[in-house]
Amino acid sequence: MKGRIVFLGNNVRDEYGQAALFGDLSSAPVTMEASRMCDAFGLLSGHDIEQADAEQAYIQSPLGGTETYIRLPKELQPDSWKHMRDPVCKLVMSLYGHPDAGGFWQAHCKNALESVGFIEVSESWQSLFYHPELKVMMAVYVDDFKASGPVEALKKAWTLVRSKIRTGAPTPIGRYLGCHHNVVELKDRRVIEYDMHDFLEQCVSHKKASTPFLDEDKLPEEDDNEPGKLADAACSVLMKVLYGARLARFDLLKAVAGLASKAEDLFVRLFADADFAGCRDTARSTSGVFLGIYGKNTFVPVAAQAKKQSCVSHSTPEAELVAANLALRTQGLPALEVFDKVCGRKVKLFFEKDNNTAISTIKA
């Protein structure tokens, strides 16, 4: 049985008892593309691929940024604290759960590797390092280290790394990021097989198929109208399959993308309305705005706004147009930019008004 002491990141207060805010120092683990580049380097003649895990990775790195003090559970408090009513101590190392722990661990790891001769190969592929002298490439994903290069040089590289970072003993590449790596020796070449079978088995029981694509014309229409057996867990299953596809099963990418587009057709709905000369003192109207995400089984309120207009409208349609401008400019268009980037596709925005004259003016 294993246990881990963690920092309760959901219960952090500042000196005034308010929710504490940190600098949000983010980490950037190695990308899948960079990881595969490391694999490719290890397939060269005379090269090999090995891996190792950092031991208690985060707490190897000092915690910087805002000073943090913690309460220890009573069973972990030393006897010298017994006379204290509510003792606290300063958090010195990057304890799991702290919002900035991952960022400080990555910075510590980067500094440690660079101190023994490694260089980061690209700003775009962070956490991928190369040792020019030893000709060894190393990919780092949080506490998982993968190195490839000449067999003899790997031993020296691991010695250098382990002089700065505590890791387990290096082993031949096996399971890395949920994928079994099998290096196969053929007659005239070496290849690496990515086995995602165990990972995908956790997602859903699947039938053998000769191709991931189906002739949609042969699918009955009722399939689109009736909820599937995995409807409640569809998004979770989809993300796991997508991970497997991105890591090792490129042949599934198009099929997964098609499946993702069917998960639920989400759209954005924006409402705008206005009264007419509602303020007795200034005769100005008030704009009302509401923005939400909608779907067959989805409703998420995103934004609401009530704002007195900065001009005096001479009619109800004029006030409605001012409200429409506020809604589209401050909520609708910015939301579309965000959703387009997040979803990776165009998301529909439906704009709702209840004044026919204003609607005709907008359409014109």
Coordinates of C-alpha atoms in Angstrom, one line a residue:
M1 CA 0.0 0.0 0.0
K2 CA 1.3 3.5 -0.9
G3 CA 0.4 6.8 0.6
R4 CA 1.3 10.4 -0.2
I5 CA 1.2 13.6 1.8
V6 CA -0.2 16.4 -0.3
F7 CA -0.9 20.2 0.0
L8 CA -4.6 20.9 0.2
G9 CA -4.7 23.4 -2.7
N10 CA -8.5 23.8 -2.3
N11 CA -8.1 25.3 1.2
V12 CA -5.5 28.1 0.9
R13 CA -6.0 31.5 2.6
D14 CA -4.0 34.7 2.7
E15 CA -3.3 36.8 5.8
Y16 CA -6.8 38.3 5.6
G17 CA -8.6 35.0 5.4
Q18 CA -9.4 35.4 1.7
A19 CA -8.7 32.8 -1.0
A20 CA -5.0 33.0 -1.8
L21 CA -3.9 33.7 -5.3
F22 CA -0.5 32.4 -6.7
G23 CA 1.5 33.4 -9.8
D24 CA 0.2 30.3 -11.7
L25 CA 3.6 29.2 -12.8
S26 CA 2.7 26.6 -15.4
S27 CA 4.7 23.6 -16.5
A28 CA 5.1 22.3 -20.0
P29 CA 5.7 18.6 -20.2
V30 CA 7.3 17.1 -23.3
T31 CA 4.9 16.8 -26.2
M32 CA 4.1 13.5 -27.9
E33 CA 5.9 14.6 -31.0
A34 CA 9.1 15.3 -29.0
S35 CA 8.7 11.9 -27.2
R36 CA 8.5 10.1 -30.6
M37 CA 11.6 12.0 -31.8
C38 CA 13.4 10.6 -28.8
D39 CA 12.3 7.1 -29.9
A40 CA 13.4 7.6 -33.4
F41 CA 16.9 8.7 -32.2
G42 CA 17.1 5.5 -30.2
L43 CA 16.5 3.3 -33.2
L44 CA 19.7 4.4 -34.9
S45 CA 22.4 1.7 -35.2
G46 CA 24.3 1.3 -31.9
H47 CA 21.7 3.3 -30.0
D48 CA 19.2 2.3 -27.3
I49 CA 16.2 3.7 -25.4
E50 CA 16.0 3.6 -21.6
Q51 CA 13.7 5.1 -19.0
A52 CA 13.7 6.0 -15.3
D53 CA 11.3 7.6 -12.8
A54 CA 12.2 10.5 -10.5
E55 CA 11.7 9.6 -6.8
Q56 CA 9.3 11.9 -5.1
A57 CA 9.9 14.4 -7.9
Y58 CA 8.2 17.6 -6.8
I59 CA 9.7 17.6 -3.3
Q60 CA 13.2 17.5 -4.8
S61 CA 12.6 21.1 -6.0
P62 CA 12.6 24.2 -3.7
L63 CA 9.4 26.2 -3.6
G64 CA 9.7 29.8 -4.7
G65 CA 7.3 32.6 -5.2
T66 CA 4.9 33.6 -2.5
E67 CA 5.9 32.4 0.9
T68 CA 3.5 29.6 2.0
Y69 CA 2.9 28.4 5.6
I70 CA 1.1 25.1 6.3
R71 CA -0.6 23.4 9.2
L72 CA 0.6 19.8 9.8
P73 CA -1.7 17.1 10.8
K74 CA -1.5 16.6 14.6
E75 CA 0.0 13.1 14.2
L76 CA 2.9 14.6 12.3
Q77 CA 3.6 17.5 14.7
P78 CA 6.8 17.2 16.8
D79 CA 6.5 17.1 20.6
S80 CA 8.0 20.6 20.8
W81 CA 4.8 22.0 19.3
K82 CA 2.4 20.7 21.9
H83 CA 2.3 23.9 23.8
M84 CA 1.3 25.9 20.7
R85 CA -2.4 26.5 20.0
D86 CA -2.3 26.6 16.2
P87 CA 1.3 26.1 14.9
V88 CA 2.3 26.5 11.3
C89 CA 5.6 26.0 9.5
K90 CA 7.0 27.4 6.3
L91 CA 6.7 25.2 3.2
V92 CA 10.2 25.0 1.7
M93 CA 9.9 22.3 -1.0
S94 CA 7.3 21.9 -3.8
L95 CA 4.8 19.7 -2.2
Y96 CA 2.2 17.9 -4.4
G97 CA -1.0 19.9 -4.6
H98 CA 0.6 23.3 -4.4
P99 CA -0.6 25.4 -7.5
D100 CA 3.0 26.2 -8.4
A101 CA 4.7 22.9 -7.5
G102 CA 4.7 21.6 -11.1
G103 CA 6.3 24.8 -12.5
F104 CA 9.1 24.9 -9.9
W105 CA 9.8 21.2 -10.4
Q106 CA 10.2 21.7 -14.1
A107 CA 12.5 24.7 -13.5
H108 CA 14.5 22.7 -11.1
C109 CA 14.7 19.8 -13.5
K110 CA 15.7 22.1 -16.4
N111 CA 18.5 23.7 -14.4
A112 CA 19.8 20.4 -13.2
L113 CA 20.0 18.9 -16.7
E114 CA 21.6 22.1 -18.1
S115 CA 24.2 22.0 -15.3
V116 CA 25.5 18.7 -16.5
G117 CA 25.7 19.6 -20.2
F118 CA 22.2 19.1 -21.6
I119 CA 20.5 21.8 -23.7
E120 CA 16.8 22.3 -24.4
V121 CA 16.5 21.6 -28.1
S122 CA 13.5 23.9 -28.9
E123 CA 11.2 26.5 -27.3
S124 CA 8.3 24.8 -29.1
W125 CA 9.2 21.3 -27.8
Q126 CA 10.0 22.1 -24.2
S127 CA 11.3 19.4 -21.9
L128 CA 13.2 17.7 -24.7
F129 CA 17.0 17.9 -24.0
Y130 CA 20.1 16.9 -25.9
H131 CA 23.7 16.4 -24.7
P132 CA 26.0 17.5 -27.5
E133 CA 29.1 15.7 -26.2
L134 CA 27.5 12.4 -25.3
K135 CA 25.0 12.5 -28.2
V136 CA 22.1 11.6 -25.9
M137 CA 18.6 12.9 -26.2
M138 CA 16.3 13.0 -23.1
A139 CA 12.5 13.6 -22.9
V140 CA 11.0 14.6 -19.5
Y141 CA 7.3 14.2 -18.7
V142 CA 6.9 15.4 -15.1
D143 CA 8.7 12.6 -13.3
D144 CA 9.1 10.2 -16.2
F145 CA 12.5 10.4 -17.9
K146 CA 13.3 8.8 -21.3
A147 CA 16.8 8.8 -22.8
S148 CA 18.1 7.6 -26.2
G149 CA 21.5 7.5 -27.7
P150 CA 24.7 5.4 -28.0
V151 CA 24.6 2.5 -25.5
E152 CA 27.8 3.4 -23.7
A153 CA 26.9 7.1 -23.6
L154 CA 23.6 6.3 -22.0
K155 CA 25.4 5.0 -18.9
K156 CA 27.4 8.2 -18.6
A157 CA 24.3 10.4 -19.2
W158 CA 22.3 8.6 -16.5
T159 CA 25.2 9.0 -14.1
L160 CA 25.2 12.8 -14.8
V161 CA 21.5 13.1 -14.4
R162 CA 21.4 11.1 -11.2
S163 CA 24.1 13.2 -9.7
K164 CA 21.5 16.1 -9.7
I165 CA 18.1 14.3 -9.6
R166 CA 17.1 11.3 -7.6
T167 CA 15.8 8.6 -9.9
G168 CA 15.3 4.9 -9.9
A169 CA 17.7 2.7 -11.8
P170 CA 17.4 3.1 -15.5
T171 CA 15.6 0.2 -17.3
P172 CA 15.0 -0.7 -21.0
I173 CA 12.1 1.2 -22.4
G174 CA 8.8 -0.4 -21.5
R175 CA 5.6 1.3 -20.5
Y176 CA 5.8 5.1 -21.0
L177 CA 2.9 7.5 -20.8
G178 CA 0.4 4.6 -20.8
C179 CA 1.9 3.0 -24.0
H180 CA 4.1 -0.1 -24.2
H181 CA 7.2 0.5 -26.2
N182 CA 8.6 -2.7 -27.9
V183 CA 11.8 -2.4 -29.8
V184 CA 11.9 -5.2 -32.4
E185 CA 15.0 -6.4 -34.1
L186 CA 14.3 -7.4 -37.7
K187 CA 16.8 -8.8 -40.2
D188 CA 17.9 -5.5 -41.7
R189 CA 16.4 -2.9 -39.4
R190 CA 15.1 -2.1 -35.9
V191 CA 11.5 -0.8 -35.4
I192 CA 9.5 0.3 -32.4
E193 CA 6.0 -1.0 -31.8
Y194 CA 3.5 1.1 -29.8
D195 CA 1.1 -1.2 -28.0
M196 CA -2.0 0.7 -26.8
H197 CA -4.1 -2.5 -26.3
D198 CA -4.1 -2.3 -22.5
F199 CA -4.9 1.4 -22.5
L200 CA -7.7 1.2 -25.0
E201 CA -9.2 -1.8 -23.2
Q202 CA -9.8 0.5 -20.3
C203 CA -11.9 2.7 -22.5
V204 CA -14.5 0.4 -24.0
S205 CA -14.9 -3.2 -25.1
H206 CA -14.5 -3.1 -28.9
K207 CA -15.2 -5.4 -31.7
K208 CA -12.6 -6.3 -34.3
A209 CA -13.0 -4.2 -37.4
S210 CA -11.0 -4.3 -40.6
T211 CA -11.1 -0.5 -40.9
P212 CA -12.0 2.3 -38.6
F213 CA -14.2 3.9 -41.2
L214 CA -17.9 3.0 -41.9
D215 CA -20.1 3.7 -44.8
E216 CA -22.5 6.2 -43.2
D217 CA -25.1 5.6 -45.9
K218 CA -25.6 2.1 -44.5
L219 CA -26.2 3.3 -40.9
P220 CA -29.9 3.4 -39.9
E221 CA -31.3 6.8 -39.1
E222 CA -32.6 5.6 -35.7
D223 CA -29.0 5.3 -34.5
D224 CA -28.7 9.1 -34.5
N225 CA -32.0 9.5 -32.5
E226 CA -31.5 7.0 -29.8
P227 CA -29.0 7.5 -26.9
G228 CA -26.1 5.0 -27.1
K229 CA -25.1 2.6 -24.3
L230 CA -22.1 4.8 -23.5
A231 CA -23.9 8.2 -23.8
D232 CA -23.2 9.1 -20.2
A233 CA -19.5 8.4 -20.5
A234 CA -19.0 9.3 -24.2
C235 CA -16.8 12.3 -23.7
S236 CA -14.5 10.5 -21.3
V237 CA -14.2 7.5 -23.6
L238 CA -13.6 9.8 -26.6
M239 CA -10.7 11.6 -24.8
K240 CA -9.0 8.3 -23.9
V241 CA -9.3 7.0 -27.5
L242 CA -8.0 10.4 -28.8
Y243 CA -5.0 10.2 -26.6
G244 CA -4.2 6.7 -27.9
A245 CA -4.7 7.9 -31.4
R246 CA -2.4 10.9 -31.0
L247 CA 0.3 8.8 -29.3
A248 CA 0.5 5.7 -31.5
R249 CA -2.6 5.1 -33.7
F250 CA -2.5 7.7 -36.4
D251 CA -4.9 5.6 -38.4
L252 CA -7.6 6.4 -35.9
L253 CA -7.2 10.2 -35.9
K254 CA -9.8 10.8 -38.7
A255 CA -12.3 8.4 -37.2
V256 CA -11.9 10.0 -33.7
A257 CA -12.3 13.4 -35.2
G258 CA -15.5 12.3 -36.9
L259 CA -16.8 10.8 -33.6
A260 CA -15.9 14.0 -31.7
S261 CA -18.1 16.0 -34.0
K262 CA -21.0 13.7 -33.1
A263 CA -20.5 13.8 -29.4
E264 CA -22.8 16.8 -29.1
D265 CA -23.4 19.7 -31.4
L266 CA -22.8 22.6 -29.1
F267 CA -23.6 26.2 -30.1
V268 CA -23.6 29.6 -28.5
R269 CA -26.7 31.6 -28.0
L270 CA -26.6 35.4 -27.3
F271 CA -29.6 37.4 -26.2
A272 CA -29.9 41.2 -26.2
D273 CA -32.8 43.4 -25.0
A274 CA -33.4 46.9 -23.9
D275 CA -36.1 49.0 -22.2
F276 CA -36.9 52.5 -23.5
A277 CA -36.0 55.6 -21.5
G278 CA -36.1 53.5 -18.3
C279 CA -34.1 56.1 -16.3
R280 CA -36.3 58.9 -15.1
D281 CA -33.4 61.2 -14.4
T282 CA -31.5 60.9 -17.8
A283 CA -34.1 59.2 -20.1
R284 CA -31.5 56.7 -21.0
S285 CA -32.3 53.1 -21.8
T286 CA -30.7 50.0 -20.2
S287 CA -29.1 47.2 -22.2
G288 CA -29.5 43.6 -21.1
V289 CA -27.2 40.8 -22.4
F290 CA -27.1 37.0 -21.8
L291 CA -24.7 34.5 -23.3
G292 CA -25.0 30.7 -22.9
I293 CA -23.7 27.4 -24.4
Y294 CA -26.5 25.1 -25.5
G295 CA -26.7 21.6 -26.8
K296 CA -29.2 18.7 -26.8
N297 CA -28.3 17.9 -23.2
T298 CA -26.3 21.0 -22.3
F299 CA -26.9 24.4 -20.9
V300 CA -24.1 26.5 -19.4
P301 CA -24.7 30.2 -18.6
V302 CA -21.5 32.0 -19.5
A303 CA -22.2 35.8 -19.1
A304 CA -24.9 38.2 -18.1
Q305 CA -24.8 42.0 -18.3
A306 CA -27.1 45.0 -17.5
K307 CA -25.7 48.3 -18.4
K308 CA -27.1 51.8 -18.7
Q309 CA -26.6 53.1 -22.3
S310 CA -24.3 56.0 -22.8
C311 CA -26.6 57.8 -25.2
V312 CA -30.3 58.8 -25.2
S313 CA -32.3 56.7 -27.8
H314 CA -35.2 58.3 -29.6
S315 CA -37.1 55.1 -30.1
T316 CA -37.3 51.5 -28.9
P317 CA -35.6 50.1 -32.1
E318 CA -32.7 52.5 -31.6
A319 CA -32.3 51.3 -28.0
E320 CA -32.5 47.7 -29.1
L321 CA -29.7 48.4 -31.7
V322 CA -27.5 49.9 -29.0
A323 CA -28.0 46.8 -26.9
A324 CA -27.2 44.5 -29.8
N325 CA -24.0 46.4 -30.4
L326 CA -23.0 45.9 -26.7
A327 CA -23.9 42.2 -26.8
L328 CA -22.0 41.3 -29.9
R329 CA -19.0 43.5 -29.2
T330 CA -18.4 42.6 -25.6
Q331 CA -19.7 39.0 -25.4
G332 CA -20.6 37.3 -28.6
L333 CA -17.5 37.9 -30.8
P334 CA -14.9 37.4 -28.0
A335 CA -16.7 34.2 -27.1
L336 CA -16.5 32.9 -30.7
E337 CA -12.8 33.4 -30.8
V338 CA -12.3 31.4 -27.6
F339 CA -14.7 28.6 -28.6
D340 CA -13.1 28.3 -32.1
K341 CA -9.7 27.8 -30.7
V342 CA -10.8 25.4 -27.9
C343 CA -13.0 23.3 -30.1
G344 CA -10.7 23.4 -33.2
R345 CA -13.7 24.2 -35.4
K346 CA -16.2 26.9 -36.1
V347 CA -18.9 27.1 -33.5
K348 CA -22.3 28.6 -34.4
L349 CA -23.5 31.8 -32.6
F350 CA -27.3 32.4 -32.6
F351 CA -28.2 36.0 -31.9
E352 CA -31.7 36.5 -30.4
K353 CA -33.7 39.8 -30.5
D354 CA -37.4 40.4 -29.9
N355 CA -37.9 43.6 -31.9
N356 CA -38.8 43.2 -35.5
T357 CA -37.6 46.6 -36.6
A358 CA -34.2 46.1 -35.0
I359 CA -34.0 42.6 -36.6
S360 CA -34.8 44.0 -40.0
T361 CA -32.2 46.8 -39.6
I362 CA -29.5 44.3 -38.6
K363 CA -30.3 42.0 -41.5
A364 CA -30.1 44.9 -43.9

